[in-house]
Amino acid sequence: MLIPHDTRIALDTVVDLMNTAPDGGRRDGLRDVAALYAFVRSHDISGVGELGEQDLRAVRDVRKRFAEVFSAPDARTAAELINQLVAAAGTTPQLTDHDGYDWHVHYFAPGASVADHLAADCGMALAFIVVAGEQERLRRCEAPDCGRAFVDLSRNRSRRYCDSRTCGNRLHVAAYRARRKEAAAG
Ligand SMILES: [Zn+2]
Ligand SMILES: [Zn+2]
């Protein structure tokens, strides 16, 4: 699957945003406005002005909508969710080559809030995945107690864990111990 560079960046942003969500032992990665500023900076989200509590609430809400797209059982459900998200954000597609990046399309409307910016641009990146018939690549890690979101970009769609170094390894070790136990018992 060929994914344009800017789409890939937007997908990374979706996943990183989703993985700020509190879950079990994990605290909310967007616990305050300062954390939202840090997220915006580290993801190079352009054209963002002053941020407040309202932005924080709105971005958390968008985060929840992305999670719904990821857990959509089929492409039609995902498409409906993405359509709603993008329509509510409003879009103004514009070609741009800002900050030395190659030509790419921005979807967010001029002056959009950071939440609408994320909903429009990341929503369109998710739309691209659905159009490509690859909605099942929007996944959650299968390691116990993890559940982090990721986009499986492997050739054969075989990735099951968010980060093979931590979750993958942990599972290998667990399987190895289980086998040894079985061998010892038998
Ligand atoms: Zn851009
Ligand atoms: Zn994981």
mmCIF file of C-alpha atoms and ligand atoms in Angstrom:
data_model
loop_
_atom_site.group_PDB
_atom_site.id
_atom_site.type_symbol
_atom_site.label_atom_id
_atom_site.label_comp_id
_atom_site.label_asym_id
_atom_site.label_seq_id
_atom_site.Cartn_x
_atom_site.Cartn_y
_atom_site.Cartn_z
ATOM 1 C CA MET A 1 0.000 0.000 0.000
ATOM 2 C CA LEU A 2 1.442 3.336 -1.052
ATOM 3 C CA ILE A 3 0.708 5.997 1.527
ATOM 4 C CA PRO A 4 1.587 9.623 0.773
ATOM 5 C CA HIS A 5 4.051 11.093 3.233
ATOM 6 C CA ASP A 6 1.660 13.641 4.712
ATOM 7 C CA THR A 7 -0.998 10.972 5.179
ATOM 8 C CA ARG A 8 1.508 8.872 7.065
ATOM 9 C CA ILE A 9 2.367 11.799 9.321
ATOM 10 C CA ALA A 10 -1.336 12.434 9.947
ATOM 11 C CA LEU A 11 -1.830 8.751 10.815
ATOM 12 C CA ASP A 12 1.057 8.945 13.281
ATOM 13 C CA THR A 13 -0.647 11.925 14.849
ATOM 14 C CA VAL A 14 -3.960 10.021 15.122
ATOM 15 C CA VAL A 15 -2.250 7.104 16.831
ATOM 16 C CA ASP A 16 -0.222 9.315 19.175
ATOM 17 C CA LEU A 17 -3.328 11.289 20.077
ATOM 18 C CA MET A 18 -5.348 8.139 20.755
ATOM 19 C CA ASN A 19 -2.568 6.768 22.911
ATOM 20 C CA THR A 20 -2.716 9.790 25.207
ATOM 21 C CA ALA A 21 -6.114 8.509 26.394
ATOM 22 C CA PRO A 22 -6.216 7.297 29.997
ATOM 23 C CA ASP A 23 -6.561 3.537 30.203
ATOM 24 C CA GLY A 24 -6.249 1.382 33.286
ATOM 25 C CA GLY A 25 -2.963 2.385 34.867
ATOM 26 C CA ARG A 26 -2.162 5.001 32.215
ATOM 27 C CA ARG A 27 -2.851 8.625 33.069
ATOM 28 C CA ASP A 28 -4.382 11.023 30.569
ATOM 29 C CA GLY A 29 -1.531 12.275 28.405
ATOM 30 C CA LEU A 30 -3.613 15.390 27.735
ATOM 31 C CA ARG A 31 -4.276 16.220 31.378
ATOM 32 C CA ASP A 32 -4.023 19.988 30.986
ATOM 33 C CA VAL A 33 -3.552 22.802 28.484
ATOM 34 C CA ALA A 34 0.241 22.627 28.886
ATOM 35 C CA ALA A 35 0.143 18.981 27.787
ATOM 36 C CA LEU A 36 -1.935 19.996 24.759
ATOM 37 C CA TYR A 37 0.653 22.668 23.852
ATOM 38 C CA ALA A 38 3.377 20.028 24.099
ATOM 39 C CA PHE A 39 1.418 17.654 21.861
ATOM 40 C CA VAL A 40 0.832 20.374 19.245
ATOM 41 C CA ARG A 41 4.520 21.311 19.271
ATOM 42 C CA SER A 42 5.861 17.778 19.069
ATOM 43 C CA HIS A 43 3.539 16.980 16.138
ATOM 44 C CA ASP A 44 4.286 20.135 14.178
ATOM 45 C CA ILE A 45 0.641 21.115 13.958
ATOM 46 C CA SER A 46 0.752 24.364 12.035
ATOM 47 C CA GLY A 47 -1.347 27.489 12.443
ATOM 48 C CA VAL A 48 -2.311 26.919 16.064
ATOM 49 C CA GLY A 49 -2.741 30.050 18.152
ATOM 50 C CA GLU A 50 -3.490 30.382 21.848
ATOM 51 C CA LEU A 51 -5.002 27.305 23.460
ATOM 52 C CA GLY A 52 -7.463 27.070 26.350
ATOM 53 C CA GLU A 53 -9.605 24.648 28.356
ATOM 54 C CA GLN A 54 -12.156 24.584 25.568
ATOM 55 C CA ASP A 55 -9.510 23.363 23.109
ATOM 56 C CA LEU A 56 -8.480 20.688 25.571
ATOM 57 C CA ARG A 57 -12.053 19.418 25.889
ATOM 58 C CA ALA A 58 -12.591 19.532 22.119
ATOM 59 C CA VAL A 59 -9.357 17.656 21.360
ATOM 60 C CA ARG A 60 -10.232 14.975 23.923
ATOM 61 C CA ASP A 61 -13.565 14.625 22.169
ATOM 62 C CA VAL A 62 -11.883 14.230 18.773
ATOM 63 C CA ARG A 63 -9.604 11.644 20.389
ATOM 64 C CA LYS A 64 -12.694 9.678 21.393
ATOM 65 C CA ARG A 65 -14.059 9.862 17.829
ATOM 66 C CA PHE A 66 -10.808 8.494 16.398
ATOM 67 C CA ALA A 67 -11.064 5.610 18.869
ATOM 68 C CA GLU A 68 -14.573 4.904 17.552
ATOM 69 C CA VAL A 69 -13.233 4.785 13.988
ATOM 70 C CA PHE A 70 -10.556 2.305 15.082
ATOM 71 C CA SER A 71 -13.111 0.035 16.707
ATOM 72 C CA ALA A 72 -15.566 0.241 13.793
ATOM 73 C CA PRO A 73 -16.465 -3.326 12.799
ATOM 74 C CA ASP A 74 -16.488 -2.597 9.065
ATOM 75 C CA ALA A 75 -15.621 0.011 6.441
ATOM 76 C CA ARG A 76 -19.182 1.343 6.201
ATOM 77 C CA THR A 77 -19.325 2.121 9.907
ATOM 78 C CA ALA A 78 -15.859 3.685 9.776
ATOM 79 C CA ALA A 79 -16.886 5.759 6.747
ATOM 80 C CA GLU A 80 -19.968 7.121 8.500
ATOM 81 C CA LEU A 81 -17.959 8.073 11.576
ATOM 82 C CA ILE A 82 -15.264 9.765 9.489
ATOM 83 C CA ASN A 83 -17.872 11.627 7.417
ATOM 84 C CA GLN A 84 -19.487 13.013 10.573
ATOM 85 C CA LEU A 85 -16.149 13.987 12.060
ATOM 86 C CA VAL A 86 -14.894 15.758 8.942
ATOM 87 C CA ALA A 87 -18.224 17.474 8.222
ATOM 88 C CA ALA A 88 -18.415 18.857 11.757
ATOM 89 C CA ALA A 89 -14.856 20.193 11.488
ATOM 90 C CA GLY A 90 -15.425 21.880 8.124
ATOM 91 C CA THR A 91 -12.720 21.678 5.469
ATOM 92 C CA THR A 92 -11.023 23.938 2.967
ATOM 93 C CA PRO A 93 -8.641 21.824 0.909
ATOM 94 C CA GLN A 94 -5.559 23.833 0.036
ATOM 95 C CA LEU A 95 -2.280 22.941 -1.610
ATOM 96 C CA THR A 96 0.691 24.139 0.382
ATOM 97 C CA ASP A 97 4.466 23.710 0.537
ATOM 98 C CA HIS A 98 5.082 25.477 3.838
ATOM 99 C CA ASP A 99 8.244 25.094 5.943
ATOM 100 C CA GLY A 100 10.181 23.269 3.262
ATOM 101 C CA TYR A 101 7.719 20.378 2.972
ATOM 102 C CA ASP A 102 6.834 19.169 -0.498
ATOM 103 C CA TRP A 103 3.412 19.975 -1.953
ATOM 104 C CA HIS A 104 0.628 18.486 0.106
ATOM 105 C CA VAL A 105 -3.006 19.252 0.839
ATOM 106 C CA HIS A 106 -4.190 20.838 4.064
ATOM 107 C CA TYR A 107 -7.838 20.141 4.750
ATOM 108 C CA PHE A 108 -8.480 22.283 7.813
ATOM 109 C CA ALA A 109 -10.228 25.614 7.277
ATOM 110 C CA PRO A 110 -8.197 28.808 7.783
ATOM 111 C CA GLY A 111 -8.352 29.813 11.436
ATOM 112 C CA ALA A 112 -9.669 26.386 12.494
ATOM 113 C CA SER A 113 -9.375 25.437 16.151
ATOM 114 C CA VAL A 114 -6.776 22.796 16.910
ATOM 115 C CA ALA A 115 -9.557 20.219 17.401
ATOM 116 C CA ASP A 116 -11.099 21.015 14.007
ATOM 117 C CA HIS A 117 -7.644 21.007 12.449
ATOM 118 C CA LEU A 118 -7.009 17.492 13.779
ATOM 119 C CA ALA A 119 -10.494 16.276 12.877
ATOM 120 C CA ALA A 120 -10.199 17.561 9.291
ATOM 121 C CA ASP A 121 -6.645 16.521 8.430
ATOM 122 C CA CYS A 122 -6.435 13.304 10.429
ATOM 123 C CA GLY A 123 -10.005 12.467 9.433
ATOM 124 C CA MET A 124 -9.010 12.722 5.764
ATOM 125 C CA ALA A 125 -5.981 10.504 6.386
ATOM 126 C CA LEU A 126 -8.305 7.886 7.865
ATOM 127 C CA ALA A 127 -10.601 8.390 4.869
ATOM 128 C CA PHE A 128 -7.648 7.570 2.615
ATOM 129 C CA ILE A 129 -7.185 4.261 4.444
ATOM 130 C CA VAL A 130 -10.854 3.373 3.977
ATOM 131 C CA VAL A 131 -10.708 4.316 0.281
ATOM 132 C CA ALA A 132 -7.677 2.064 -0.115
ATOM 133 C CA GLY A 133 -9.756 -0.800 1.334
ATOM 134 C CA GLU A 134 -7.401 -1.044 4.293
ATOM 135 C CA GLN A 135 -9.648 -0.176 7.229
ATOM 136 C CA GLU A 136 -8.631 -3.362 9.004
ATOM 137 C CA ARG A 137 -5.123 -1.942 9.355
ATOM 138 C CA LEU A 138 -6.435 0.400 12.042
ATOM 139 C CA ARG A 139 -5.663 -1.764 15.031
ATOM 140 C CA ARG A 140 -5.235 -2.112 18.754
ATOM 141 C CA CYS A 141 -2.301 -3.933 20.297
ATOM 142 C CA GLU A 142 -3.251 -7.459 21.331
ATOM 143 C CA ALA A 143 -0.819 -7.709 24.226
ATOM 144 C CA PRO A 144 -2.616 -8.029 27.560
ATOM 145 C CA ASP A 145 -2.998 -4.724 29.440
ATOM 146 C CA CYS A 146 -1.870 -2.722 26.412
ATOM 147 C CA GLY A 147 -4.552 -1.965 23.834
ATOM 148 C CA ARG A 148 -2.606 0.930 22.327
ATOM 149 C CA ALA A 149 -3.680 2.005 18.874
ATOM 150 C CA PHE A 150 -1.441 1.529 15.842
ATOM 151 C CA VAL A 151 -1.705 1.419 12.055
ATOM 152 C CA ASP A 152 -0.428 -1.850 10.675
ATOM 153 C CA LEU A 153 1.683 -0.900 7.663
ATOM 154 C CA SER A 154 3.257 -4.344 7.308
ATOM 155 C CA ARG A 155 3.070 -5.883 3.864
ATOM 156 C CA ASN A 156 0.902 -8.827 4.891
ATOM 157 C CA ARG A 157 -1.153 -7.022 7.587
ATOM 158 C CA SER A 158 0.233 -9.357 10.207
ATOM 159 C CA ARG A 159 1.228 -6.949 12.939
ATOM 160 C CA ARG A 160 -0.524 -7.641 16.244
ATOM 161 C CA TYR A 161 1.432 -5.584 18.737
ATOM 162 C CA CYS A 162 1.946 -1.867 19.070
ATOM 163 C CA ASP A 163 5.687 -2.127 19.527
ATOM 164 C CA SER A 164 7.299 -5.456 18.901
ATOM 165 C CA ARG A 165 10.165 -4.583 21.239
ATOM 166 C CA THR A 166 8.056 -4.276 24.368
ATOM 167 C CA CYS A 167 4.718 -5.963 23.752
ATOM 168 C CA GLY A 168 5.985 -8.540 21.239
ATOM 169 C CA ASN A 169 8.905 -9.572 23.414
ATOM 170 C CA ARG A 170 6.824 -9.724 26.557
ATOM 171 C CA LEU A 171 4.501 -12.130 24.833
ATOM 172 C CA HIS A 172 7.312 -14.303 23.544
ATOM 173 C CA VAL A 173 8.636 -14.602 27.075
ATOM 174 C CA ALA A 174 5.203 -15.486 28.445
ATOM 175 C CA ALA A 175 4.736 -18.181 25.787
ATOM 176 C CA TYR A 176 8.212 -19.582 26.486
ATOM 177 C CA ARG A 177 7.524 -19.789 30.238
ATOM 178 C CA ALA A 178 4.184 -21.475 29.599
ATOM 179 C CA ARG A 179 5.853 -24.062 27.383
ATOM 180 C CA ARG A 180 8.543 -24.754 29.987
ATOM 181 C CA LYS A 181 5.935 -25.153 32.704
ATOM 182 C CA GLU A 182 4.005 -27.574 30.549
ATOM 183 C CA ALA A 183 7.157 -29.541 29.789
ATOM 184 C CA ALA A 184 8.059 -29.694 33.486
ATOM 185 C CA ALA A 185 4.528 -30.803 34.447
ATOM 186 C CA GLY A 186 4.415 -33.451 31.702
HETATM 187 ZN ZN ZN B 1 1.388 20.949 6.231
HETATM 188 ZN ZN ZN B 2 1.222 -2.929 23.026
#
